[in-house]
CSV table of C-alpha atoms in Angstrom, one decimal:
chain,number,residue,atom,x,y,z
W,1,UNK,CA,110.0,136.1,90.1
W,2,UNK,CA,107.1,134.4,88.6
W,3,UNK,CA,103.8,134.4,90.5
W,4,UNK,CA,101.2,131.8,89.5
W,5,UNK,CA,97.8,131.1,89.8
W,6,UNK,CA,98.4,128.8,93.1
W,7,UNK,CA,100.2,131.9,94.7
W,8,UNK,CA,97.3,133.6,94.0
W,9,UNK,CA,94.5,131.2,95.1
W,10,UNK,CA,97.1,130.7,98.5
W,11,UNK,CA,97.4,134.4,99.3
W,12,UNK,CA,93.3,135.0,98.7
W,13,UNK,CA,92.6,131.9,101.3
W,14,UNK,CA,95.6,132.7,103.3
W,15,UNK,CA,94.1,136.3,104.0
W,16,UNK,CA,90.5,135.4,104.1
W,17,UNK,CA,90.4,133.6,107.1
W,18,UNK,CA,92.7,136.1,109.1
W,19,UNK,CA,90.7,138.9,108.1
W,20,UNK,CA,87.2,137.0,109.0
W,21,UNK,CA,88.6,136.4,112.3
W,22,UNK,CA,90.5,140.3,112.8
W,23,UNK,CA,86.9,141.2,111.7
W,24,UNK,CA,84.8,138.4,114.6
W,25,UNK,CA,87.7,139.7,117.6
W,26,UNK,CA,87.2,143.3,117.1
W,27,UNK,CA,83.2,142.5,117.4
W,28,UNK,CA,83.2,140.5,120.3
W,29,UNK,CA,85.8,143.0,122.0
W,30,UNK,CA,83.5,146.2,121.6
W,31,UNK,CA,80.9,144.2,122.4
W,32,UNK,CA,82.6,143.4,125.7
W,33,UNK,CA,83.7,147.0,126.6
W,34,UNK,CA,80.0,148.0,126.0
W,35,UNK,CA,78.8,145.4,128.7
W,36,UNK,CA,81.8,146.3,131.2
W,37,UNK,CA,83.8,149.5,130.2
W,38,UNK,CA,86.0,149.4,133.6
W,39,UNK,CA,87.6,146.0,132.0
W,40,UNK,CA,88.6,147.9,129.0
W,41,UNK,CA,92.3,147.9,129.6
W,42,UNK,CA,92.3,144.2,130.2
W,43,UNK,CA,90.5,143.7,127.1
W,44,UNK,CA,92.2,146.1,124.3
W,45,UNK,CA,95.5,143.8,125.7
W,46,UNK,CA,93.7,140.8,124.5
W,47,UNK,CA,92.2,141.9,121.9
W,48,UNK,CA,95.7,143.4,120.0
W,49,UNK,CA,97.7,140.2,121.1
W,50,UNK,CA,94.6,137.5,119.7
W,51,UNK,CA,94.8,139.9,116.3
W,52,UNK,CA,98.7,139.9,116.0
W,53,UNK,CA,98.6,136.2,116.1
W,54,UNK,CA,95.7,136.3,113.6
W,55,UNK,CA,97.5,138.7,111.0
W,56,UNK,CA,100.9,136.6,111.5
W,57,UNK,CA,98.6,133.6,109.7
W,58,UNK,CA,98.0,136.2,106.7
W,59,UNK,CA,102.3,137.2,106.9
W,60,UNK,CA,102.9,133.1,106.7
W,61,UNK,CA,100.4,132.7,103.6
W,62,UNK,CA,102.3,135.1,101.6
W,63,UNK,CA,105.7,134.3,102.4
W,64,UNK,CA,104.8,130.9,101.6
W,65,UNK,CA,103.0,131.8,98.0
W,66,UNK,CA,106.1,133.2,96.6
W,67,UNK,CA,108.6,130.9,98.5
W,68,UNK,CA,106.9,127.5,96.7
C-alpha cells in the first residue's frame, strides 16, 4: 500500500483537531467537578460520551487517508 504525502497531511489535521478538543473537554470537565463534586457522575458520563464522538473524527481521518 502506498502512503503519500496527502495521507500524511490528512491524518496530521485529521488528529489535530480531535486531540485539541479531547484536550478542551477533559479541562472544562475537571473544571466542573471542582466547582460541584456531587454532579461528578453525571459529568464523567458526558464527558466519555462528548470524547468518544471526538476520537471517532480522528478513526474517520485515517481510514480515509489510506482508503483515497
Amino acid at each position: 500500500m502506498i502512503f503519500t504525502l496527502a495521507g500524511g497531511i490528512i491524518i496530521a489535521i485529521g488528529g489535530l483537531g480531535p486531540a485539541l478538543g479531547i484536550g478542551f473537554i477533559g479541562a472544562k470537565a475537571v473544571e466542573a467537578i471542582g466547582r460541584n463534586p456531587e454532579a461528578s457522575g453525571k459529568i464523567m458520563i458526558s464527558m466519555l460520551i462528548a470524547m468518544a464522538f471526538a476520537e471517532a473524527i480522528a478513526i474517520y481521518s485515517l481510514i480515509f487517508a489510506f482508503t483515497k
